[in-house]
CSV table of C-alpha atoms in Angstrom, one decimal:
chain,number,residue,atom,x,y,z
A,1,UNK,CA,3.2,13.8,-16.7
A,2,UNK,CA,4.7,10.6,-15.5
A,3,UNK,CA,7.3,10.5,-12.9
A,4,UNK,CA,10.1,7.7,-13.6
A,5,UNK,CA,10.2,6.0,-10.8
A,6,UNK,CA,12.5,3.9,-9.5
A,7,UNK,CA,12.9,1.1,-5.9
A,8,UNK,CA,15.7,0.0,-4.0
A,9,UNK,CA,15.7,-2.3,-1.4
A,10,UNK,CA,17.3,-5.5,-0.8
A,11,UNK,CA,14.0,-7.2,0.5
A,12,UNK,CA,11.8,-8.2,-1.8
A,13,UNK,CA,8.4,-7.5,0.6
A,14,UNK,CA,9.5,-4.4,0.7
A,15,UNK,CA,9.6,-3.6,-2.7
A,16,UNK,CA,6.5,-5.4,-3.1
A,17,UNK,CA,4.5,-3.4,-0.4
A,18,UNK,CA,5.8,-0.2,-2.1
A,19,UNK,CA,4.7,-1.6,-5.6
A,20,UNK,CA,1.4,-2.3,-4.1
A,21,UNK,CA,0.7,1.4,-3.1
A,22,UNK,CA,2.0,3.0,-6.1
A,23,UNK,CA,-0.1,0.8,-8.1
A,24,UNK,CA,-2.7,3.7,-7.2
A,25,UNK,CA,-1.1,6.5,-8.6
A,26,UNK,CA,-1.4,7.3,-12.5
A,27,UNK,CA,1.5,9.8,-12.8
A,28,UNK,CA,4.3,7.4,-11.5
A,29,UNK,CA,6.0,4.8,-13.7
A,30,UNK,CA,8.2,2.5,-12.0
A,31,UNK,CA,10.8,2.0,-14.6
A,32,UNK,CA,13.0,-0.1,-12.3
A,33,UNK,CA,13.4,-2.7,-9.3
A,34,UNK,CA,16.6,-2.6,-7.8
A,35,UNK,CA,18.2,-5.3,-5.0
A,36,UNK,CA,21.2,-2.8,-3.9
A,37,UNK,CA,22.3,0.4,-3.7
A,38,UNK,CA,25.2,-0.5,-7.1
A,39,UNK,CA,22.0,-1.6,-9.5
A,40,UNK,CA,20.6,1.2,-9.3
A,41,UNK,CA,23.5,3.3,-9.5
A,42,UNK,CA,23.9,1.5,-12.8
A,43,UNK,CA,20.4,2.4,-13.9
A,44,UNK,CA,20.8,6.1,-13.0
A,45,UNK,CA,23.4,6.1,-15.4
A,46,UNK,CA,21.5,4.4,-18.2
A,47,UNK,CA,18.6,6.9,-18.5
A,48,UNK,CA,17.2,9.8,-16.2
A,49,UNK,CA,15.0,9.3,-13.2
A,50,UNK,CA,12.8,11.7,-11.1
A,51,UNK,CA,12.4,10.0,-8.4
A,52,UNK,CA,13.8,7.0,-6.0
A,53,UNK,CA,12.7,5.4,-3.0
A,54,UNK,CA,15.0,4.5,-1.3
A,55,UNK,CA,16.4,1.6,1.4
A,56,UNK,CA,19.4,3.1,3.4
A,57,UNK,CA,20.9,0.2,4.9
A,58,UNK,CA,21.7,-2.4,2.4
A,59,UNK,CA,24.9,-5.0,2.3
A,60,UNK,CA,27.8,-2.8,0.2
A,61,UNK,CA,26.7,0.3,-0.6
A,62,UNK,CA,24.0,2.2,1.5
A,63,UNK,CA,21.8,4.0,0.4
A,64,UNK,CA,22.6,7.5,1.9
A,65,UNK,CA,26.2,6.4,0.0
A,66,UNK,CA,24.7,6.6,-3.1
A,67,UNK,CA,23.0,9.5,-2.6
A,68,UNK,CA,26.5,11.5,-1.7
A,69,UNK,CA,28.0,9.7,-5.1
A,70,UNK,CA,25.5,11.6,-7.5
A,71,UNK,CA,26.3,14.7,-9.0
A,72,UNK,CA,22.8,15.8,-9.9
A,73,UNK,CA,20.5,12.9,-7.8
A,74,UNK,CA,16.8,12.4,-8.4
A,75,UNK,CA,14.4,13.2,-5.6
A,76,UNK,CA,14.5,10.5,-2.9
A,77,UNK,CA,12.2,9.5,-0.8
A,78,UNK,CA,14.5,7.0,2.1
A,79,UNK,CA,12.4,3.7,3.3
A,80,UNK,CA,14.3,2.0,6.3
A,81,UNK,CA,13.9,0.3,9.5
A,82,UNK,CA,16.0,2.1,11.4
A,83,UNK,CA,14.9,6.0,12.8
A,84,UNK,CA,19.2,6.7,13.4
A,85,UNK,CA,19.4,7.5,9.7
A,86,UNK,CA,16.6,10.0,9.7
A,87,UNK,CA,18.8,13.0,10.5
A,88,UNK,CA,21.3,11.7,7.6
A,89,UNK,CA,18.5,11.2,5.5
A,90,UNK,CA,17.3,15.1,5.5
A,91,UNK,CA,20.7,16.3,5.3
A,92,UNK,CA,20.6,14.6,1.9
A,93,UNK,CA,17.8,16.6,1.3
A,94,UNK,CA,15.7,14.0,1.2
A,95,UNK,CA,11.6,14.6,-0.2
A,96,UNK,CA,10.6,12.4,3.0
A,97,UNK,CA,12.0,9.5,5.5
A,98,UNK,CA,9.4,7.0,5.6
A,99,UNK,CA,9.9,4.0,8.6
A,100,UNK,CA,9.2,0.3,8.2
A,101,UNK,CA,6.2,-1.0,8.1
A,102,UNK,CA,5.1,2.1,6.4
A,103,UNK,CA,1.4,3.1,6.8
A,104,UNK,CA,-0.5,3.8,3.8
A,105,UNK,CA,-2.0,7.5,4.9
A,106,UNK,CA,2.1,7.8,6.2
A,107,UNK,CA,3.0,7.0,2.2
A,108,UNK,CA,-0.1,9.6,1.1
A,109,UNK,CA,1.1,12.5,2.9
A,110,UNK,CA,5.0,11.6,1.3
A,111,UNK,CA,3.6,11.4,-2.3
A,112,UNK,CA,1.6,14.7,-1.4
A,113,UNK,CA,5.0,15.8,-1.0
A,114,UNK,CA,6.6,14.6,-4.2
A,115,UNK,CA,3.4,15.7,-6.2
A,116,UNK,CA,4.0,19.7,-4.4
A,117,UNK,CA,7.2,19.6,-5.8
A,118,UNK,CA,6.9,18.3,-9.4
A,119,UNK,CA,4.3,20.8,-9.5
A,120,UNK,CA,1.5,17.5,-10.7
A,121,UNK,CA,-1.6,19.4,-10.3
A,122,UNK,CA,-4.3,16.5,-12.1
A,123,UNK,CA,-3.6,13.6,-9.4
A,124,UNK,CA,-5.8,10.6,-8.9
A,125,UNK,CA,-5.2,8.7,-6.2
A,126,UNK,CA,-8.2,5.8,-6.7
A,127,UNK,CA,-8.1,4.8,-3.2
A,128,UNK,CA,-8.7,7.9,-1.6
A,129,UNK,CA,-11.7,8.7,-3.4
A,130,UNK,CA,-14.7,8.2,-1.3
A,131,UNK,CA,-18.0,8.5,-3.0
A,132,UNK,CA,-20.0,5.5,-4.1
A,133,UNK,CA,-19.8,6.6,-7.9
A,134,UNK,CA,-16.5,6.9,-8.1
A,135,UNK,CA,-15.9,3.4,-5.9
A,136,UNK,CA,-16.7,1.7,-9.5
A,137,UNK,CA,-13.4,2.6,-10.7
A,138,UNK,CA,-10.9,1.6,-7.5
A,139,UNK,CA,-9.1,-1.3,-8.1
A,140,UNK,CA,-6.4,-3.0,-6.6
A,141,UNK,CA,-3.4,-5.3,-8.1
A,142,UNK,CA,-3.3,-8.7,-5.8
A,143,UNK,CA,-0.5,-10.8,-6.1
A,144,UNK,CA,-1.5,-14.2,-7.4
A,145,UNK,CA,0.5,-16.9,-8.3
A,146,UNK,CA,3.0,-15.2,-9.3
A,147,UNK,CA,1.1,-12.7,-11.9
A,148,UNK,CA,-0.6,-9.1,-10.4
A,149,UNK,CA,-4.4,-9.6,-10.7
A,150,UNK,CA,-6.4,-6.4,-10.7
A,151,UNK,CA,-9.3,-6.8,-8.4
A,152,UNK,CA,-12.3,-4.3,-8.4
A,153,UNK,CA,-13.0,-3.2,-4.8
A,154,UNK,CA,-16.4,-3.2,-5.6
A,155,UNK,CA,-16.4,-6.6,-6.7
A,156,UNK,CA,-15.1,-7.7,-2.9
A,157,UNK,CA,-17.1,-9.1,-0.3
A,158,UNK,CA,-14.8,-10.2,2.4
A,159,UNK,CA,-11.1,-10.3,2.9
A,160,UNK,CA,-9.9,-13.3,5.3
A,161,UNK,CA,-6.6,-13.8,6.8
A,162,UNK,CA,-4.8,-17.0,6.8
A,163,UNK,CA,-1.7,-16.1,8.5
A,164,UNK,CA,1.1,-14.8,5.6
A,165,UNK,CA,-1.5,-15.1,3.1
A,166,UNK,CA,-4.9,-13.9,2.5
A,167,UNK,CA,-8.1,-14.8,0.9
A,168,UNK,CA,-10.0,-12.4,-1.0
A,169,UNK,CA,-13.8,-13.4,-1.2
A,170,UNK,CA,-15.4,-11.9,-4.7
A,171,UNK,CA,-18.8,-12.0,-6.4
A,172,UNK,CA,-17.3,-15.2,-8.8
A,173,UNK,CA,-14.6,-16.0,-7.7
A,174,UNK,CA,-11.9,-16.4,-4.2
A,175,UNK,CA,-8.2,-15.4,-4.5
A,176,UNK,CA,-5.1,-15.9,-2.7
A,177,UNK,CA,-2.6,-14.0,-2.1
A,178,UNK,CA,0.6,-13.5,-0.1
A,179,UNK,CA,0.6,-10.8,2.2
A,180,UNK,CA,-0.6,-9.2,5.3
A,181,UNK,CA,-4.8,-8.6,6.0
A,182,UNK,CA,-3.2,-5.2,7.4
A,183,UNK,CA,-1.4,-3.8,4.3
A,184,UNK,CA,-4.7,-4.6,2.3
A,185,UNK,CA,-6.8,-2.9,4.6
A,186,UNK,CA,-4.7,0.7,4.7
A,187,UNK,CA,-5.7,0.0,0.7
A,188,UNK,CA,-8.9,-0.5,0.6
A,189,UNK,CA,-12.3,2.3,1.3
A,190,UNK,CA,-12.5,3.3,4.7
A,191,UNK,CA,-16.0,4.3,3.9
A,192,UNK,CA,-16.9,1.0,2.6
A,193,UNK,CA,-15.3,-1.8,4.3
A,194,UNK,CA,-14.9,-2.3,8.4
A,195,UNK,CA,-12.3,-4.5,10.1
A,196,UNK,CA,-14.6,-6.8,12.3
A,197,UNK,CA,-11.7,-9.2,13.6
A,198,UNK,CA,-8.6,-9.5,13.3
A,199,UNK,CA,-8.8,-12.4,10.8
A,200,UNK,CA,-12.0,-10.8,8.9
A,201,UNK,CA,-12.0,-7.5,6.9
A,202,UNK,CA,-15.9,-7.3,5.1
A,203,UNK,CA,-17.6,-4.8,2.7
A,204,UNK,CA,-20.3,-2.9,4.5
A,205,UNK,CA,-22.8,-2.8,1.5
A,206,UNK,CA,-22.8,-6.4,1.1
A,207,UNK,CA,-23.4,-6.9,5.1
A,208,UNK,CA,-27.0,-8.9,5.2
A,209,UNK,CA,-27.5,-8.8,8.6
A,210,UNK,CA,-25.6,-9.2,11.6
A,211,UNK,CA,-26.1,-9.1,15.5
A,212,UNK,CA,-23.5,-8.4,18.4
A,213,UNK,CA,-21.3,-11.6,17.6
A,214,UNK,CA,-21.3,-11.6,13.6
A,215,UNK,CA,-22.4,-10.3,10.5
A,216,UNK,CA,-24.3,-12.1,7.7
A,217,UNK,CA,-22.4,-11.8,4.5
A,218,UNK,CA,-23.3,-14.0,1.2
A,219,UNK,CA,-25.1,-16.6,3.4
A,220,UNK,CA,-21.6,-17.2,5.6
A,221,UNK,CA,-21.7,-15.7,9.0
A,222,UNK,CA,-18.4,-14.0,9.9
A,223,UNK,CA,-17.3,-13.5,13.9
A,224,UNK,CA,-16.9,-10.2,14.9
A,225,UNK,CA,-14.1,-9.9,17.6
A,226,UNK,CA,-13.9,-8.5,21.3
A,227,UNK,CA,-11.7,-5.8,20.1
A,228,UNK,CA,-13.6,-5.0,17.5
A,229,UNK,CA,-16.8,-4.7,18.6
A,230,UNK,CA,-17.7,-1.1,19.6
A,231,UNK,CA,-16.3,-0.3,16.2
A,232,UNK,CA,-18.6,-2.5,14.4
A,233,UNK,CA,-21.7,-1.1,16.6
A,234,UNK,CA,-21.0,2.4,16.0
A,235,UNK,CA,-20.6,2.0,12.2
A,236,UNK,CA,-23.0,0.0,11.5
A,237,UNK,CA,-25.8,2.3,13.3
A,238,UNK,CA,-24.8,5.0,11.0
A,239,UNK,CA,-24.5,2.7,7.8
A,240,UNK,CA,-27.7,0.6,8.1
C-alpha cells in the first residue's frame, strides 16, 4: 500500500528536509511539491490524496484555510514555525502538529501515527533498524549538485561540516552536499556512528584508534570536542 503523499510549504528547505526523511519510508509516494496553499488545492482536485503535510502560514492562502475549504480533506499532518496555530491545527483534526526545525524521532512518532491510522501493518523504516545485518541495506538520498545521490550508510566513514554544507567522506569517493551536519545525523544509526564535535560526525566501526583528543579514522585524525567528550569515552568503552 502506498500512501499519496503530498508537501506544502513555501520554503524550499523545508520541503527538502521533509523529502529527506520520507525518503525512508517505502509506503509513501510523494506525488506532489507544492509552493502555497492554492497549488495544492489545484492538485487535490486533479487526483485523490491520502495524505498532506502541511505549512500553515504561507502568503495568500494558509494552510489551516485550506483545510476548512475541503469537503472531504486528506489527512494532514501541519509543519510550521509558529506553536499559536497548534490549537487551530487539532481542531482541524489534524493526524499531528509538528514545529520547525522538526526532529527526526519527533517525525517517527508522527508517521507512527499516520501508519495506526491507514491501518499499514508491513512498515520499514531503514533507518531505524539497528542490527549490523540489516545496516547493509540503509541508505540515504544526499543532495548533490542538484540530482539526489543515494549513499549506503555503510559505505560512510566520516561526515564533516562546512558551515551550510556538508562533506560526506566514503570508502571511493567524498560528496557534498547542502544542508545541516544536524539533520544528517537524526538520519543516520545511532548505534553506528557518534557525534565527536560539532564539525565531525564518524562511523564507529571504521574508528582505528583514538585517544582523549581524537580518533584515528582512514589514516586522518579527527578532533574530538570539549562537549563531546564524555560521550565519546563512554561509547567507545562499550564499542571497542
Amino acid at each position: 500500500m502506498k500512501l499519496k503523499t503530498i508537501l506544502v510549504d513555501d520554503e524550499p528547505h523545508a520541503i527538502e528536509v521533509l523529502l529527506q526523511y520520507l525518503q525512508n519510508f517505502s509506503e509513501i509516494e510523494v506525488v506532489a511539491k507544492c509552493e502555497n496553499a492554492i497549488q495544492a488545492f489545484q492538485t487535490l482536485q486533479q487526483q485523490k490524496i491520502d495524505l498532506i503535510f502541511l505549512d500553515i502560514k504561507m502568503p495568500g492562502l494558509t494552510g489551516t484555510d485550506l483545510m476548512r475549504s475541503l469537503k472531504n480533506p486528506p489527512k494532514v499532518i501541519f509543519t510550521t514555525a509558529y506553536q499559536d496555530y497548534a490549537v487551530e491545527g487539532f481542531d482541524l483534526d489534524a493526524v499531528d502538529y509538528l514545529l520547525k526545525p522538526i526532529p527526526f524521532d519527533r517525525f517517527l512518532r508522527a508517521m507512527d501515527k499516520v501508519f495506526t491510522l491507514f491501518e499499514v501493518s508491513s512498515r520499514q523504516v531503514s533507518i531505524a533498524e539497528k542490527s549490523p545485518v540489516s545496516n547493509k541495506d540503509v541508505f540515504l538520498y544526499l543532495k548533490v549538485d542538484r540530482k539526489m545521490v543515494k549513499v549506503n550508510v555503510n559505505d560512510i566513514y566520516w561526515i564533516e561540516s562546512l558551515r551550510d554544507y556538508i562533506k560526506v567522506v566514503l570508502k571511493d569517493k567524498v560528496l557534498i552536499s547542502k544542508q545541516k551536519i544536524s539533520m544528517l545525523e537524526e538520519l543516520l544509526p545511532e548505534d553506528d556512528f557518534i557525534r565527536i564535535h560539532r564539525s565531525f560526525i564518524v562511523s564507529i566501526p571504521k574508528i582505528e584508534g583514538y585517544h582523549s583528543h581524537a580518533v584515528d579514522i582512514a589514516g586522518k585524525e579527527l578532533p574530538i570536542g570539549r562537549n563531546y567528550k564524555s560521550d565519546c569515552q563512554r561509547r567507545f568503552k562499550i564499542a571497542y
